[in-house]
Coordinates of C-alpha atoms and ligand atoms in Angstrom, one line a residue:
X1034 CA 13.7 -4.7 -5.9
X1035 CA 14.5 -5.6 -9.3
X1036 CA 14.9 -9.1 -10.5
X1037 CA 12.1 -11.2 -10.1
X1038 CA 10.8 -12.9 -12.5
X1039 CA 6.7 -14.0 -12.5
X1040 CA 4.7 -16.2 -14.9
X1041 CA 1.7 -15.0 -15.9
X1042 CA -1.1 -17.2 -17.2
X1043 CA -4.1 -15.6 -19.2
X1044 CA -7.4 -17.3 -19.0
X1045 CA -9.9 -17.5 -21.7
X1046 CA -11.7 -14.4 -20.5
X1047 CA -12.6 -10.9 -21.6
X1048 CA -10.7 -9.4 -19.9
X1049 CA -8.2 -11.7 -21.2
X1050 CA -6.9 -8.3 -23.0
X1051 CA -6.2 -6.3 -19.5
X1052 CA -3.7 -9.1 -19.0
X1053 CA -1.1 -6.9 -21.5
X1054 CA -1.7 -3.9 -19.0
X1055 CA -1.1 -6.2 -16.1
X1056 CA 2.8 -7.6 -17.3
X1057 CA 3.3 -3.6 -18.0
X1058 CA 2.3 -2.5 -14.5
X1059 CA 4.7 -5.7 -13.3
X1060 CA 7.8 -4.1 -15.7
X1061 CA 7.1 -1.0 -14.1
X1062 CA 8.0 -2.5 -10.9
X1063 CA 10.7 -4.5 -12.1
X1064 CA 9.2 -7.7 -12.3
X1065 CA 9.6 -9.7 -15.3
X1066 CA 6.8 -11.6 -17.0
X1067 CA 6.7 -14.7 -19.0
X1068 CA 3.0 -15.1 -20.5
X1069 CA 1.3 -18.3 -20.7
X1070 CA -1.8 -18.4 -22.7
X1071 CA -4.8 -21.2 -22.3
X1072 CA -6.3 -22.0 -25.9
X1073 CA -9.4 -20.2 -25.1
X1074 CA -7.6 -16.7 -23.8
X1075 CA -6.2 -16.8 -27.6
X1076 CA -9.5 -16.4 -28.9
X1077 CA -9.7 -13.4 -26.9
X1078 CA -6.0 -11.7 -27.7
X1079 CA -3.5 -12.4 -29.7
X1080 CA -0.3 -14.3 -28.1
X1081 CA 2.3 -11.6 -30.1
X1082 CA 1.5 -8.5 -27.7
X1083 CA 2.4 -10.0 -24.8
X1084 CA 5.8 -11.1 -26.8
X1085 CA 5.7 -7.8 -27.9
X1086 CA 5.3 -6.4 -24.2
X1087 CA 7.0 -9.1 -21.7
X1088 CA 9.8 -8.7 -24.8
X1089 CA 9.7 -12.7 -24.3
X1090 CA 8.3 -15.8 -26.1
X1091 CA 4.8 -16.4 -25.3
X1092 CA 4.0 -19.7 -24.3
X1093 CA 0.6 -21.2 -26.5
X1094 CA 0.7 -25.2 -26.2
X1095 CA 2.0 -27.8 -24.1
X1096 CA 3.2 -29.8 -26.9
X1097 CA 5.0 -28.6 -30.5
X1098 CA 4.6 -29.2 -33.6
X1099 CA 7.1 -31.5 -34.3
X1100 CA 9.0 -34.2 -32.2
X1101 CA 11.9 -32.0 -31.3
X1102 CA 9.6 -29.5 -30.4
X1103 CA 7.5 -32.1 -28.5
X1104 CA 10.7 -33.4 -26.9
X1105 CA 11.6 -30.1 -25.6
X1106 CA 8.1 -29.1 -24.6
X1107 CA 7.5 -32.0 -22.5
X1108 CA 9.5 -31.0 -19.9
X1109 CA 9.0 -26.8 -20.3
X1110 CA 6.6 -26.7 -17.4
X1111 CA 8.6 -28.1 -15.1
X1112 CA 11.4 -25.6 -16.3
X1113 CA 9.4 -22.4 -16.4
X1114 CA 8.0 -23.7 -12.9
X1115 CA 11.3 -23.6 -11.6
X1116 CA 12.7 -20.1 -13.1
X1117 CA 9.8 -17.9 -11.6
X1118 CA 9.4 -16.6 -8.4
X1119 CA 5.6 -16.4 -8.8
X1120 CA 3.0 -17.5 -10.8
X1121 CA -0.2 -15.2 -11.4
X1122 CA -2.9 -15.8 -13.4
X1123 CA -5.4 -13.0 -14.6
X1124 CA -8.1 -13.8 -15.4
X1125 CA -8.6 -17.0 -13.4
X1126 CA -11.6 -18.2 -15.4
X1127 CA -14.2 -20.7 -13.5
X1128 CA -12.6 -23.4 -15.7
X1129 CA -9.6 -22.6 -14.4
X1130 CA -10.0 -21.9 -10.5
X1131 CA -11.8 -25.4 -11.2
X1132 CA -9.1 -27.3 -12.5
X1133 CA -6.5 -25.6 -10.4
X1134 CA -9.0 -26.7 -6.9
X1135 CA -9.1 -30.2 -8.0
X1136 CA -5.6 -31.0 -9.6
X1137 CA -6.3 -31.3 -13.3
X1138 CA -4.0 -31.1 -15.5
X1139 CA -4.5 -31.2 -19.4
X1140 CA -2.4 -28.1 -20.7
X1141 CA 0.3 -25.7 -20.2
X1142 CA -1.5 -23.8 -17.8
X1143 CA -2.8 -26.3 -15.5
X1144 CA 0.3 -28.1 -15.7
X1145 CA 2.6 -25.7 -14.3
X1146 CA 0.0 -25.0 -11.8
X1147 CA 1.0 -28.0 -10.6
X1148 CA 4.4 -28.2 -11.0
X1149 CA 4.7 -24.5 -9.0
X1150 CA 6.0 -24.8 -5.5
X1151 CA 6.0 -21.0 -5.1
X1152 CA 3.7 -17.8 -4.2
X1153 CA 0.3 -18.4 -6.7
X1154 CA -1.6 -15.4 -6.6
X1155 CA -5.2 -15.9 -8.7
X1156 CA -7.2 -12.9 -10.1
X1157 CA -11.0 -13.9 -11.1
X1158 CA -12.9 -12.8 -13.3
X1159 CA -16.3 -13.3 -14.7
X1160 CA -20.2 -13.3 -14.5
X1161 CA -21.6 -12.6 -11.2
X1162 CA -23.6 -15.8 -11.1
X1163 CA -20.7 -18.1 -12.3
X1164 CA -18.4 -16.2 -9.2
X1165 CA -21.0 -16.6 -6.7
X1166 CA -21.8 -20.1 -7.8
X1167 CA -21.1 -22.6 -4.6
X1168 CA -18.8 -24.8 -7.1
X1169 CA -16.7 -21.9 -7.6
X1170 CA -17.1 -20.4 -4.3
X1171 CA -16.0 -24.0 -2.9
X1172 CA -12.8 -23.9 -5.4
X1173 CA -12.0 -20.7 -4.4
X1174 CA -12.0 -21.8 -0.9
X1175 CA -9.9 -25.0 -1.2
X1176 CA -7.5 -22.3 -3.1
X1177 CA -7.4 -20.3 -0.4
X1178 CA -6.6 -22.7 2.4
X1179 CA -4.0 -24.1 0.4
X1180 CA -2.4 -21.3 0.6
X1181 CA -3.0 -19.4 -2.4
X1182 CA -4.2 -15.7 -3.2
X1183 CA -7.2 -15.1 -4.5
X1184 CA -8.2 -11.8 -5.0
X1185 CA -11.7 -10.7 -4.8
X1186 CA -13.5 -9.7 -8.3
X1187 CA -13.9 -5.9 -7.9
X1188 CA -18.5 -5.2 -8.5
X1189 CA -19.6 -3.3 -11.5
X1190 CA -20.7 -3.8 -14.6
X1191 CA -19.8 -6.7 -16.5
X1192 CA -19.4 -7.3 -19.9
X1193 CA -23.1 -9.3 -20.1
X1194 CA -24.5 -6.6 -19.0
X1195 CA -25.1 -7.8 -15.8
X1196 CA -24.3 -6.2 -12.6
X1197 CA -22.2 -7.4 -9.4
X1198 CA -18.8 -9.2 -8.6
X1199 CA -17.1 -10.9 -10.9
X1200 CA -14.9 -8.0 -12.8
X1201 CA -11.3 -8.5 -12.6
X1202 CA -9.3 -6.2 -9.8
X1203 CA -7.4 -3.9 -11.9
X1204 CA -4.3 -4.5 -13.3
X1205 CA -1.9 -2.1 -10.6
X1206 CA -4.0 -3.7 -8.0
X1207 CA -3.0 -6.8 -9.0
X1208 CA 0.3 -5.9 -9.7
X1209 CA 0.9 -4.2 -6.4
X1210 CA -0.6 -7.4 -4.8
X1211 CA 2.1 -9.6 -6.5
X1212 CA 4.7 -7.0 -5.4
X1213 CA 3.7 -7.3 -2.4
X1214 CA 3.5 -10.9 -2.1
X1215 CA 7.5 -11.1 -3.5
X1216 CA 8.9 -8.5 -1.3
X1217 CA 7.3 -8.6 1.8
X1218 CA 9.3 -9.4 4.9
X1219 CA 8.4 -10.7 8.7
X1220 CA 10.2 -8.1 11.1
X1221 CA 6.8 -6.5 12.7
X1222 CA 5.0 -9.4 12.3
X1223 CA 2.2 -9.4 15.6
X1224 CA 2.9 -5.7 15.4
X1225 CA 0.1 -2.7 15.5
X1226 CA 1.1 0.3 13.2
X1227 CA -0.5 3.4 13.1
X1228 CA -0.2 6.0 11.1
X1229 CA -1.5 9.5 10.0
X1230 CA -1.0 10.7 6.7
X1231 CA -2.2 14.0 4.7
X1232 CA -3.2 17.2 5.5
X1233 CA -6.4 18.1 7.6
X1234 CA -9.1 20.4 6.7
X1235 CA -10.9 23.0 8.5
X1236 CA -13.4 24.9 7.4
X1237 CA -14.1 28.3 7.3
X1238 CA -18.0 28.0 6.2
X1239 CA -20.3 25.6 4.5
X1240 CA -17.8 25.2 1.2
X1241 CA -14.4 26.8 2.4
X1242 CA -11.8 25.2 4.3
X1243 CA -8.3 26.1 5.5
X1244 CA -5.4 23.3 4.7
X1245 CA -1.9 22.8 3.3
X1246 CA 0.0 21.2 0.8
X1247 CA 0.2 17.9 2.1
X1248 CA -0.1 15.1 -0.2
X1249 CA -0.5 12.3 1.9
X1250 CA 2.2 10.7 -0.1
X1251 CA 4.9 10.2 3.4
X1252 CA 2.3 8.7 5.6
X1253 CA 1.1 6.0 2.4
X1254 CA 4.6 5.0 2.1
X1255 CA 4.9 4.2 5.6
X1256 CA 1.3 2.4 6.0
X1257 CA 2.5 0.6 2.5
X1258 CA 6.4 -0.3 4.0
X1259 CA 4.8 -1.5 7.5
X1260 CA 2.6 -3.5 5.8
X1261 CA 4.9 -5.3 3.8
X1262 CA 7.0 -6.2 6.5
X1263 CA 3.9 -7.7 8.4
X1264 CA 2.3 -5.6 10.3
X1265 CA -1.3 -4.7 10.7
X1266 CA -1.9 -1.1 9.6
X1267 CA -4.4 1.3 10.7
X1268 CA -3.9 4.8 8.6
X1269 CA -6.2 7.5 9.6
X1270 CA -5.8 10.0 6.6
X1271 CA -6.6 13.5 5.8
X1272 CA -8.2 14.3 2.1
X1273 CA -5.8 13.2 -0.5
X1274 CA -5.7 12.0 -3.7
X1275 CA -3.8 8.6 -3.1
X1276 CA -4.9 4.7 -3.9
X1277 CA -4.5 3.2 0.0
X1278 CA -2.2 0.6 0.0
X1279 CA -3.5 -2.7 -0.3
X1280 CA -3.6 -4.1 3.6
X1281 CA -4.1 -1.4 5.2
X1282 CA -7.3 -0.2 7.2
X1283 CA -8.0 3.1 6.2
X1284 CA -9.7 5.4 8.6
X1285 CA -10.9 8.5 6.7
X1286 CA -11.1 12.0 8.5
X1287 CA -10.9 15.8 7.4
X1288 CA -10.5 17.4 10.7
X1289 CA -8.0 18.3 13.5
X1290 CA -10.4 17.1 15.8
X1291 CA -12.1 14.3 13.8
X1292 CA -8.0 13.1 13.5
X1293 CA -7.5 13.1 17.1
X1294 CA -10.1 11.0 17.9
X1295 CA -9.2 8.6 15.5
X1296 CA -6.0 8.2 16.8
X1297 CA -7.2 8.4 20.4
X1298 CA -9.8 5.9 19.9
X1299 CA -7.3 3.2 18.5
X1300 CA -4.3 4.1 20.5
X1301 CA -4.4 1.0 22.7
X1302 CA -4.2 -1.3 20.1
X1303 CA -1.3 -0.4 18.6
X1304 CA 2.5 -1.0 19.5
X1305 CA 4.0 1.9 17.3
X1306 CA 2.7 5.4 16.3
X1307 CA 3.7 7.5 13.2
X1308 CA 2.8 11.0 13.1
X1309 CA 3.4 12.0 9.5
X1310 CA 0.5 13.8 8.9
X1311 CA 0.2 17.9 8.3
X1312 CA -1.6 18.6 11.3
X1313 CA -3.7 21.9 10.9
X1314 CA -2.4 24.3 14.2
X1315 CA -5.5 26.4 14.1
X1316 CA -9.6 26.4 13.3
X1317 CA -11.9 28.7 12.7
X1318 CA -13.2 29.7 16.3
X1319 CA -17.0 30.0 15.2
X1320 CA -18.0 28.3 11.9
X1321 CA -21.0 30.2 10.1
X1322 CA -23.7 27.7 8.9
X1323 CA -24.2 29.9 5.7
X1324 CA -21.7 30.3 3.2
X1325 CA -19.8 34.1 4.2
X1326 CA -21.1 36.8 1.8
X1327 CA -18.4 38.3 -0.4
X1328 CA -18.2 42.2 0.6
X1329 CA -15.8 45.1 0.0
X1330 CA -14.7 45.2 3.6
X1331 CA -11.3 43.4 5.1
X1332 CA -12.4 39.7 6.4
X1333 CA -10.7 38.7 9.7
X1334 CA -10.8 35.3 10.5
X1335 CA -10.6 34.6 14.5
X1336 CA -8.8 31.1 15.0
X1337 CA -8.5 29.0 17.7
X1338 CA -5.6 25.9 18.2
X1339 CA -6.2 22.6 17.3
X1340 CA -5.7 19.9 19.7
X1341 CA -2.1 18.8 19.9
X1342 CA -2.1 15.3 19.0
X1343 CA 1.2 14.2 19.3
X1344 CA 1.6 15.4 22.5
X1345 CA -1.9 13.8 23.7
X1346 CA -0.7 10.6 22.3
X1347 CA 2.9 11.1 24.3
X1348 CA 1.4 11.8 27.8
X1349 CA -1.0 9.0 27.1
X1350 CA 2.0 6.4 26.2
X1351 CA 3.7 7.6 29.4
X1352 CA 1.2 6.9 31.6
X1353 CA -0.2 3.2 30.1
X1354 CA 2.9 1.9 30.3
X1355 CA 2.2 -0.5 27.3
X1356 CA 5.8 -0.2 25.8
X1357 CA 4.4 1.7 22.7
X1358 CA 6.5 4.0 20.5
X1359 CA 6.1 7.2 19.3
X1360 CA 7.2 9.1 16.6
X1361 CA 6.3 12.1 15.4
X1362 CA 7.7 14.2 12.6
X1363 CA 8.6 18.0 12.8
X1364 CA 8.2 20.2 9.3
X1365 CA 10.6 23.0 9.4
X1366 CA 12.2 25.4 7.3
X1367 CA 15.4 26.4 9.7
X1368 CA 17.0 25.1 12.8
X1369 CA 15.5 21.7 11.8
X1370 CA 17.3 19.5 14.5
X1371 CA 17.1 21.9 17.5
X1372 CA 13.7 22.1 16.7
X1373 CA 13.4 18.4 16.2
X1374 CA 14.8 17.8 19.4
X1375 CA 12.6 20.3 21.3
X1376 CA 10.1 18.8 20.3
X1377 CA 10.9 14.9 20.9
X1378 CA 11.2 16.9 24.3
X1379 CA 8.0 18.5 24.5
X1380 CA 5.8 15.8 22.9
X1381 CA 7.1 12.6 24.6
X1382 CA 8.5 11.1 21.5
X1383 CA 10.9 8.3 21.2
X1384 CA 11.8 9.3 17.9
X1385 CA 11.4 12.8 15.4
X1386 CA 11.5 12.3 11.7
X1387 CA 12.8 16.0 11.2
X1388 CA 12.1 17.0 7.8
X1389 CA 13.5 20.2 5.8
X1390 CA 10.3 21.4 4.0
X1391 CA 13.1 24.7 2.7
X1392 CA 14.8 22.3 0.4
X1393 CA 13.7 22.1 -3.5
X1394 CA 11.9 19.1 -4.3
X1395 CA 11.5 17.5 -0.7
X1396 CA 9.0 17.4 1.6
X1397 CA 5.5 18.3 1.1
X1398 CA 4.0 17.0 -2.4
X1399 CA 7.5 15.5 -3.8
X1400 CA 8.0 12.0 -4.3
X1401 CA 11.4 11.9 -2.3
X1402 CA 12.3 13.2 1.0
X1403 CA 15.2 13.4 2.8
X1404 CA 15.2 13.4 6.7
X1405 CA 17.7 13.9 9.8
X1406 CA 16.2 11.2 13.1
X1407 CA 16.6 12.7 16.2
X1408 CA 15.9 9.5 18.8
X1409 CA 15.2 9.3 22.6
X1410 CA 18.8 8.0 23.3
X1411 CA 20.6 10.6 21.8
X1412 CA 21.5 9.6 18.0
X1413 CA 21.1 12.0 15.2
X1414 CA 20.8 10.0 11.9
X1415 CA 21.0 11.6 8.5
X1416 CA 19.1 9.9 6.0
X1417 CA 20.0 11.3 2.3
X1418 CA 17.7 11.6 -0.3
X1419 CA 15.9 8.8 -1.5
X1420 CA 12.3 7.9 -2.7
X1421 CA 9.6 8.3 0.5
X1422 CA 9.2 4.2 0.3
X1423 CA 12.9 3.9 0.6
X1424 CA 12.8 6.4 3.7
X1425 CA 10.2 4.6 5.1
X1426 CA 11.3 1.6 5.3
X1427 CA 14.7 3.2 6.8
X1428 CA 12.6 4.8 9.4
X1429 CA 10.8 1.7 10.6
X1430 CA 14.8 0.0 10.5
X1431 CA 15.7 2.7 13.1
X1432 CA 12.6 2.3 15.4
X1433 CA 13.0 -0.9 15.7
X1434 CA 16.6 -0.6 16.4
X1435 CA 15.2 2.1 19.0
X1436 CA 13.0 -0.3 20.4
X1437 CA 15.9 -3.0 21.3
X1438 CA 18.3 0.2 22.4
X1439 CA 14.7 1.5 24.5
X1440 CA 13.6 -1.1 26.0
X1441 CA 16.9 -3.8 27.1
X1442 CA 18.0 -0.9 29.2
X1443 CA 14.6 -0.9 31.4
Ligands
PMT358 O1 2.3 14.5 2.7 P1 3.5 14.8 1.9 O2 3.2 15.7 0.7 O3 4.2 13.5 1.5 O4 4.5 15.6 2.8 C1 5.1 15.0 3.9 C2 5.2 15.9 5.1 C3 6.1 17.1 4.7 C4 3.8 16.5 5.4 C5 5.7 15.1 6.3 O5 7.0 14.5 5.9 C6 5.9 15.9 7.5 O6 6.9 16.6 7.8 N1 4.8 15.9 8.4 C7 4.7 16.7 9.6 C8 4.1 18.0 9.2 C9 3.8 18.9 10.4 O7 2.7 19.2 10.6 O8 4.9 19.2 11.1 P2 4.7 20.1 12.5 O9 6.2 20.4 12.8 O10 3.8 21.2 12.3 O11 4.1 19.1 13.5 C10 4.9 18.3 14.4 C11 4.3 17.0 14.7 O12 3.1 17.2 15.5 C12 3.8 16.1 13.5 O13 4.1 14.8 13.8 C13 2.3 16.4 13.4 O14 1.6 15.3 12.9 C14 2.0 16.6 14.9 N2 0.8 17.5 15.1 C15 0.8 18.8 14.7 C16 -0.2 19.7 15.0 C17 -1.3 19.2 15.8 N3 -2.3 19.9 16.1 N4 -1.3 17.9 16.2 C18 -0.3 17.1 15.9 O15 -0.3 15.9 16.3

């Protein structure tokens, strides 16, 4: 994913300084910035930590100082407009989004604005009046249908004092956004994606609850890699602790039962159905209303099974006949493709993700994974150890090589 390169252009704002968090969160993701400052963001920072941070020279003026310099310069927008893959700027000030709307052009900034002919994504910021003002509202607009990104300003409190839109997203957001915006991809573009992610939670009494170590961290990456390859996303999650990827619609739930009829209820929308979450198997039969009293005497807990999801969703595929695809996953410490296959069997899947939760940092909680795809027609694919966003994105290349394999045979 490395090698991009992006030009970021700082507005006169104050948030001006979050701009330096902003090209670190782009490193981090191996996107390179080159920082180009308006006059007024230098009144806010100063230009040598983002040379100090992009480890590049900061770009102040559109002319030097001296001929040469204004020689050289004259042209440097054009240039820079030409080495970058995307240009972001944060924060787009009002000045600026007004400028940018209506083609003006009287410094660096504005001038390579111009002169870009690539992905401009647009991060506002400032007071809630000014934001909700129908010139900028109007700019933003124009913006928009022109093609460019402009994020929404997150609500809070705003440096005035004030309250309401107008602070700028923050930085990872807007770094995740320009990620997304480089590497996305068009192969399930006009499809549906669901998928469940996390653990679920059933309680025991008013404040206990029985769960497992799921992180959630599987079922994001494959809501994030669908998304990025076009897709719409629904992702009906369990409690976790995760950001949800941007473009995604995120359908929260802490039950078994709460979980089924999440995915139940969207089922006919979608085109292809990812099981990742940690499914509880059992709940509590009878659930006090009072929290249980702590006593000296053993406590047994009487548990009854969950409803089984995956299979509901398997006998409801085979009977609409709408050409969707399942997939389920299958969490096991021994035996793991026997019991993948059993149950690809049993459930109705086209495919199992088989995962060895035995193994020492894989599975549940980890950041990697490493997985074994058992499939409808009869392929075992081992996919080594990666990161989960790498094996997610290998997971969607195999179903849709499924699909093709699936579906030119009927
Ligand atoms: O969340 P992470 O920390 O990133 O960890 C990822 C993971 C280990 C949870 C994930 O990779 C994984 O293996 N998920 C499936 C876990 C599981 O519950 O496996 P299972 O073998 O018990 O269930 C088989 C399948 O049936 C799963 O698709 C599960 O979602 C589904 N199921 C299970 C029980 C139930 N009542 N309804 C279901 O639909």
């Amino acid at each position: 994913m490395a090698g991009w390169r992006a030009v970021v252009g700082v507005g006169g704002g104050i948030a001006a300084y979050k701009a330096a968090e902003l090209v670190r969160a782009l490193s981090q993701r191996g996107i390179q910035s080159t920082v180009v400052m308006t006059a007024a963001a230098q009144e806010f920072i100063r230009p040598l930590t983002f040379a100090a941070l992009s480890g590049r020279k900061v770009i102040t003026t559109l002319f030097g100082s001296t001929p040469d310099e204004v020689l050289a310069s004259s042209v440097e927008h054009i240039a820079v407009a030409r080495e970058h893959d995307i240009l972001i700027v944060a924060p787009a000030t009002a000045d600026l989004l007004g400028k940018f709307a209506n083609g003006l052009a009287d410094d660096f900034l504005s001038t390579l604005y111009l002169a870009f002919d690539r992905q401009v994504l647009l991060a506002p910021s400032m007071n809630t009046a000014m934001w909700l003002h129908p010139a900028t509202q109007a700019n933003a607009a124009a913006l928009r249908a022109r093609g460019n990104v402009v994020m929404e300003p997150e609500a809070g409190e705003l440096a005035c004092g004030e309250t309401g839109p107008g602070r700028l997203p923050e930085p990872g957001r807007i770094a995740e956004e320009a990620h997304y915006l480089l590497a996305r991809r068009h192969d399930l573009d006009g499809e549906t994606v669901l998928v469940t992610a996390g653990p679920t939670r059933e309680p025991i009494d008013p404040v206990r609850f029985l769960s497992n170590r799921s992180s959630g961290k599987m079922g994001y990456a494959l809501a994030e890699a669908a998304a990025w390859r076009g897709a719409r996303v629904i992702l009906v999650s369990g409690p976790v602790e995760l950001e949800p990827p941007l473009h995604v619609e995120l359908v929260r739930v802490e039950t078994a039962r709460e979980m089924r009829d999440a995915v139940l209820s969207r089922l006919p929308e979608c085109s292809i159905v990812i099981k990742s979450a940690a499914v509880a198997d059992y709940h509590v039969a009878n659930v006090p209303t009072q929290k249980l009293k702590k006593t000296a005497t053993r406590l047994s807990l009487e548990l009854d099974p969950t409803p089984d999801i995956l299979a509901e969703c398997g006998a409801e595929i085979e009977r609409a006949q709408r050409g969707q695809l399942l997939i389920g996953f299958a969490a096991e410490t021994e035996n793991v493709v026997a019991e993948a296959r059993r149950k690809l069997k049993a459930k109705r899947c086209h495919m199992v993700v088989a995962n060895n939760v035995a193994a020492e940092g894989l599975g549940f909680e980890s950041d990697e994974n490493e997985v074994t795809l058992v499939t409808q027609a009869g392929d075992v694919i081992e996919v080594p150890r990666a990161s989960k966003r790498e094996i997610a994105d290998r997971i969607l290349d195999e179903a849709l090589r499924l699909r093709l394999a699936l579906y030119s045979r009927s």
